[in-house]
XYZ file of C-alpha atoms in Angstrom:
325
model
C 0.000 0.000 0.000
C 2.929 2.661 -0.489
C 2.637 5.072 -2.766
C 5.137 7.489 -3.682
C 5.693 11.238 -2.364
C 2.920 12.412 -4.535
C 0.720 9.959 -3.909
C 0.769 10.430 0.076
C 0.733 14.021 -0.514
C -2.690 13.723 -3.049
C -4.319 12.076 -0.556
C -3.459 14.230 3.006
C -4.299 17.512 1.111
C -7.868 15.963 -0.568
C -9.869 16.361 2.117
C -10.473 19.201 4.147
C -9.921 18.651 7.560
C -11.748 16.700 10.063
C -15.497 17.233 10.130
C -17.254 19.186 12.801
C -19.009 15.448 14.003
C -17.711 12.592 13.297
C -19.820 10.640 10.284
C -21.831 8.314 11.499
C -21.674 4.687 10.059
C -24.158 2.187 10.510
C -22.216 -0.656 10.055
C -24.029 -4.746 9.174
C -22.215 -7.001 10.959
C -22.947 -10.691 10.212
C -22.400 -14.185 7.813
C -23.146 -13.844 3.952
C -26.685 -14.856 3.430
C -28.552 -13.542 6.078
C -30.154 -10.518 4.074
C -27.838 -7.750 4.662
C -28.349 -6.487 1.518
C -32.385 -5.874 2.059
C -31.350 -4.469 5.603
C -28.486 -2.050 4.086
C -30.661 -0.511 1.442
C -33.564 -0.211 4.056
C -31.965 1.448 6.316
C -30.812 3.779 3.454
C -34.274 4.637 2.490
C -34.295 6.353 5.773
C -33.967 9.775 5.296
C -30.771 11.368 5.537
C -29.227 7.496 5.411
C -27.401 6.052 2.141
C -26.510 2.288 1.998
C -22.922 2.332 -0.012
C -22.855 -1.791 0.292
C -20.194 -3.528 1.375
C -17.326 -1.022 1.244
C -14.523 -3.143 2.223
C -15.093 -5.212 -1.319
C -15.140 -1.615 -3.444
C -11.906 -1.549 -4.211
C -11.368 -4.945 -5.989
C -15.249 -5.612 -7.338
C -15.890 -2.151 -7.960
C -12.826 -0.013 -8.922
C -10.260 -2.807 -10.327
C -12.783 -5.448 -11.670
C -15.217 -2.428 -12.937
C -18.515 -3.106 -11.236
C -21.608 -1.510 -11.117
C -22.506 0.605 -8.388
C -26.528 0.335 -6.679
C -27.455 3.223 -8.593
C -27.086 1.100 -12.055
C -23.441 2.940 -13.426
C -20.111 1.889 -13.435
C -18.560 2.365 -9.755
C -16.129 4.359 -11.437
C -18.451 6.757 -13.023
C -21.276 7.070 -10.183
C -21.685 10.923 -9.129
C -21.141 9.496 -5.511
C -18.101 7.208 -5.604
C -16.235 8.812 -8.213
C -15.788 12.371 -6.840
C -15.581 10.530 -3.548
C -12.358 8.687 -4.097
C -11.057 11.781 -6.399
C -11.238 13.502 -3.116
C -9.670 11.112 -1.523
C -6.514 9.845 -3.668
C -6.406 13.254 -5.879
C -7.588 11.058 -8.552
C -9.729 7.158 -9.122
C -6.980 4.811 -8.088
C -5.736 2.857 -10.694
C -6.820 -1.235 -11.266
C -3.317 -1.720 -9.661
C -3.616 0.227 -6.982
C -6.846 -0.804 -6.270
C -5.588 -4.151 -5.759
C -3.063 -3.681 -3.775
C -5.486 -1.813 -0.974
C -7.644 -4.754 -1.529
C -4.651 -7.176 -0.818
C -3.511 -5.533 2.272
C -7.319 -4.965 3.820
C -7.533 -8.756 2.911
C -4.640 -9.344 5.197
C -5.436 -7.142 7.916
C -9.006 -8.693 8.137
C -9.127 -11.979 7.661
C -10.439 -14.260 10.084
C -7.461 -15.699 12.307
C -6.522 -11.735 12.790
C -9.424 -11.591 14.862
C -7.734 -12.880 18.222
C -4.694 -9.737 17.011
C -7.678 -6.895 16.667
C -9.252 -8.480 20.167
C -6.034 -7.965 21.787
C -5.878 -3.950 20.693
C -2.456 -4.391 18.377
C -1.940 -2.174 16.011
C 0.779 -1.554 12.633
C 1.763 0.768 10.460
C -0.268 -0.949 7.774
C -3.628 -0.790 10.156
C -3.244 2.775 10.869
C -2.876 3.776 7.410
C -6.105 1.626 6.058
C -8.046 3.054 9.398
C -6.769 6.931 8.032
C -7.645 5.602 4.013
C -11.540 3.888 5.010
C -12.041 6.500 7.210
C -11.101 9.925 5.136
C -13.014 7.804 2.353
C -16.026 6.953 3.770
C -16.432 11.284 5.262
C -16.263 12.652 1.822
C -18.672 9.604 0.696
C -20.623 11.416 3.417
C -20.129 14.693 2.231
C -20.711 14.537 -1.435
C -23.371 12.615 -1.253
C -25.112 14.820 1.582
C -26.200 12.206 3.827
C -24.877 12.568 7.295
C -25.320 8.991 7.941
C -23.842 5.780 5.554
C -24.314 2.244 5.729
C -21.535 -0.172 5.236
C -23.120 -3.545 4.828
C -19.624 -5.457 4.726
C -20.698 -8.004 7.863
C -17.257 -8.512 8.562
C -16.647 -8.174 12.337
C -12.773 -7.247 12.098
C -13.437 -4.675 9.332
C -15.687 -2.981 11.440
C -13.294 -3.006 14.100
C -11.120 -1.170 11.665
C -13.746 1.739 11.466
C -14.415 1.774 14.681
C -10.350 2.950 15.039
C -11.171 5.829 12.990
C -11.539 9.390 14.678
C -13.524 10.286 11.637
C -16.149 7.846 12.097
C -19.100 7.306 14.708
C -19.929 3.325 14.180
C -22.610 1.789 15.291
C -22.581 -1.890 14.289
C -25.824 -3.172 13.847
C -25.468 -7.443 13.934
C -27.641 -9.267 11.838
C -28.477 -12.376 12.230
C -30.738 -15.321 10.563
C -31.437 -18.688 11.280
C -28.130 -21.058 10.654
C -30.299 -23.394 8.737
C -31.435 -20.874 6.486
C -28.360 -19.385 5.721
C -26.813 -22.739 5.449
C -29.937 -23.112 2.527
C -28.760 -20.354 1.099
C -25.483 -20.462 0.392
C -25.912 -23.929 -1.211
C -28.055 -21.774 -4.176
C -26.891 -20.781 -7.444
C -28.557 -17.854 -7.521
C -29.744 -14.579 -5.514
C -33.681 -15.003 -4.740
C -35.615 -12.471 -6.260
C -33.206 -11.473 -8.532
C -33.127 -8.386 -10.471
C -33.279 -8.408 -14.235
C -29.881 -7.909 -15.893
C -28.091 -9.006 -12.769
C -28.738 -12.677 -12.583
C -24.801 -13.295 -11.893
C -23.691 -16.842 -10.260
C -23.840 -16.674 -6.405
C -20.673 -18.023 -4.383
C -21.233 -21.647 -2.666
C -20.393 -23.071 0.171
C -21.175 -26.407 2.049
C -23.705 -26.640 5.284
C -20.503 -27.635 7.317
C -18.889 -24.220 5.970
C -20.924 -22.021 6.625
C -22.288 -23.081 9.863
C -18.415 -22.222 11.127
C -18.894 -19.133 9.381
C -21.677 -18.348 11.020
C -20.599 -19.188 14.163
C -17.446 -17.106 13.635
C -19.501 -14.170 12.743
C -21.834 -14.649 15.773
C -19.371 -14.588 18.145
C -16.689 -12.336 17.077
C -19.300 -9.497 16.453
C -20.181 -8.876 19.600
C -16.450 -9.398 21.128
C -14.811 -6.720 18.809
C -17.731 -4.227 19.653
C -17.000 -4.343 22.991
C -13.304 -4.476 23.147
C -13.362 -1.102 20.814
C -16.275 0.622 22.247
C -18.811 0.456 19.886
C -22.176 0.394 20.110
C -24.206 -2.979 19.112
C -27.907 -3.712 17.992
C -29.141 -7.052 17.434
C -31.490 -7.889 14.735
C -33.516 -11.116 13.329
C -33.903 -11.619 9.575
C -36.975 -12.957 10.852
C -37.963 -10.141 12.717
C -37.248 -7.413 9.569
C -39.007 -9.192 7.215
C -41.845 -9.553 9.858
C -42.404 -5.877 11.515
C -39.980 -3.603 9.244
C -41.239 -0.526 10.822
C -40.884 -1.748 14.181
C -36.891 -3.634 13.361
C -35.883 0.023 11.415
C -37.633 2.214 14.150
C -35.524 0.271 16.616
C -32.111 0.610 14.707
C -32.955 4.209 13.750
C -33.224 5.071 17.282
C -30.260 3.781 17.697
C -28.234 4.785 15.358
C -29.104 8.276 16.502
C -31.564 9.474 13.967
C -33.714 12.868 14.443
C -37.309 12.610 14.741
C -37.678 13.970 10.715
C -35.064 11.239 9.942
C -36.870 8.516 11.878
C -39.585 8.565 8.436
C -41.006 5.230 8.194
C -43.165 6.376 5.491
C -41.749 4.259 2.549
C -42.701 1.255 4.433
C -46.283 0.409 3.054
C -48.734 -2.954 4.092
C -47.387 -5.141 0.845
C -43.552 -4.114 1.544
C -40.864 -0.985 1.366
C -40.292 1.553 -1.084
C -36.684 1.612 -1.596
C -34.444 4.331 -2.848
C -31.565 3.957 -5.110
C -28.543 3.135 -2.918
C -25.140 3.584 -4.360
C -23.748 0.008 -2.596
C -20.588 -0.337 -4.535
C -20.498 -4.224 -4.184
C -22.738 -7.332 -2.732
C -25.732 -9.205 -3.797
C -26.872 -8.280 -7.174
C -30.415 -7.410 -5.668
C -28.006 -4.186 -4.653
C -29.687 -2.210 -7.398
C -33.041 -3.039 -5.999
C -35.021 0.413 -5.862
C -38.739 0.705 -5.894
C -41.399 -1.154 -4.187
C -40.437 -4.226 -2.667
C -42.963 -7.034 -1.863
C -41.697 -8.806 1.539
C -41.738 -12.493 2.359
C -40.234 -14.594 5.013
C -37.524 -17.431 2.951
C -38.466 -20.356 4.618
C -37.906 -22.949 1.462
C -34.869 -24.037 3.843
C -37.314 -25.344 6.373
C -38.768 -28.030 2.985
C -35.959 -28.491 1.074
C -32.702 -28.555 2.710
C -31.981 -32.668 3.193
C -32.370 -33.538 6.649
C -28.725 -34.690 7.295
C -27.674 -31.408 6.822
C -30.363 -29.691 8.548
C -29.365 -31.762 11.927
C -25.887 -31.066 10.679
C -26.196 -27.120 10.387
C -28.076 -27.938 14.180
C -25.869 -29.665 16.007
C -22.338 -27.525 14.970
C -24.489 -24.253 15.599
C -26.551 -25.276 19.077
C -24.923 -23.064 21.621
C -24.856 -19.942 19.932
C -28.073 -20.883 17.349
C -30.364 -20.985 20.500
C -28.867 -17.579 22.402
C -30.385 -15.836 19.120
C -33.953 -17.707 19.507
C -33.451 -20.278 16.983
């Protein structure tokens, strides 16, 4: 991640200073699967909110690999993200560099660092990635004009990585679904209710997989908030799909919305109406805007074989059952 002279002198003098307030981040905590995508762009129909996906992938999906951003463009040529990282690097990183902050976010993040982050290390490597997210996700802020952003990238040691940041006021909402569900889920080829034109292959993963995953995610979440001071909100899949106004009231409230911001009126009897997010990578249903018709996934509950159901049961018990499951 070193640049040269120029480079580190682009990026100190893009922004403008440290904001009066810190930015506030709502930040999805959880395991893949477990609808983080509907709860990011929900939350960013709020207003005053907008859902920028799962930030910590931008870099390689969106900048290097040119994806598409929630709002239907090219990452690289969305009116948010592009004068975002401008302001941020002096100019859109290149494919290379882009990779490289990919790489070393990769390697600051991945699982077995978790133990490293819970034990308050630090490197020079850290610091500069909590500086880059953190400058990054302000002028995301600021451009866009939405005092609050929502970073659906579930991983618990990424948002530990935010929560470093001086710039940034995280509050890390975990989500979590049934294990069986999930499990379901990630066995599919596809997103469900997919959006036309973005019908790409889903990633798979067996029921013994990503029941550790899932138990991973459970229990680091709520370790790393505490050991950096964050703030944490549990929520169901269940329940969201259930009572939305009631789950986005809740998170709202905390997440330290106004009254005027607290609007629940795009949630109608049949579903939400969602706005455009600009989630820069994720689930294809990203670029989901409009109404949305709400229903509780339950084809696990029929069709995944029962081996694997008891499977997904037994390795997930202790934790499965401390979420209601």
């Amino acid at each position: 991640m070193r640049g040269s002279s120029e480079d580190s002198q682009a990026r100190s003098g893009a922004t403008s200073g440290a904001p009066a307030q810190p930015t506030r981040i709502v930040y999805v905590s959880g395991t893949g699967r477990s609808g983080s995508t509907l709860l990011g762009n929900a939350i960013g129909s709020l207003p005053g909110a907008l859902s920028v996906g799962e930030v910590k992938l931008g870099f390689r999906r969106g900048v290097a690999e040119g994806g598409t951003c929630g709002c239907r463009r090219p990452v690289v040529e969305c009116p948010v993200w592009r004068p975002a990282l401008e302001a941020t690097f002096g100019a859109v990183p290149s494919a290379a560099e882009a990779l490289r902050i990919d790489a070393q976010l990769t390697a600051t993040t991945r699982t077995r660092r978790v133990p490293w982050w819970l034990a308050g290390r630090s490197s020079d490597d850290v610091d500069e990635l909590v500086d880059l997210f953190g400058r990054l996700l302000t002028e995301l802020s600021r451009l866009s004009g939405s005092p609050v952003l929502v970073d659906s990238s579930k991983l618990p040691s990424y948002g530990a990585l935010l929560a470093r940041s001086e710039l940034l006021d995280v509050r890390v909402v975990h989500l979590v679904r049934d294990p069986r569900a999930v499990a379901y889920s990630w066995m599919r080829v596809s997103a469900s209710q997919q959006v036309a034109g973005f019908e790409e292959e889903m990633e798979r993963f067996s029921p013994t997989k990503s029941s550790l995953m899932w138990l991973e995610s459970s229990g680091s979440t709520a370790a790393l908030a505490r050991r950096n001071g964050a703030a944490l909100h549990v929520v169901r899949y269940e329940d969201l799909v259930a009572d939305p106004a009631r789950v986005l009231d809740g998170i709202a409230e905390f997440a330290g919305f106004s009254d005027e911001e607290r609007d629940l009126s795009f949630i109608g009897a049949a579903g939400l109406e969602l706005r455009t997010s600009h989630a820069v990578a994720g689930n294809p249903n990203r670029v989901r805007s409009g109404p949305l018709v709400l229903k509780r996934d339950d084809e696990w509950a029929t069709s995944l074989p029962t081996g694997q159901r008891r499977l997904v049961s037994a390795l997930t018990a202790p934790l499965r059952r401390t979420h209601g499951y």
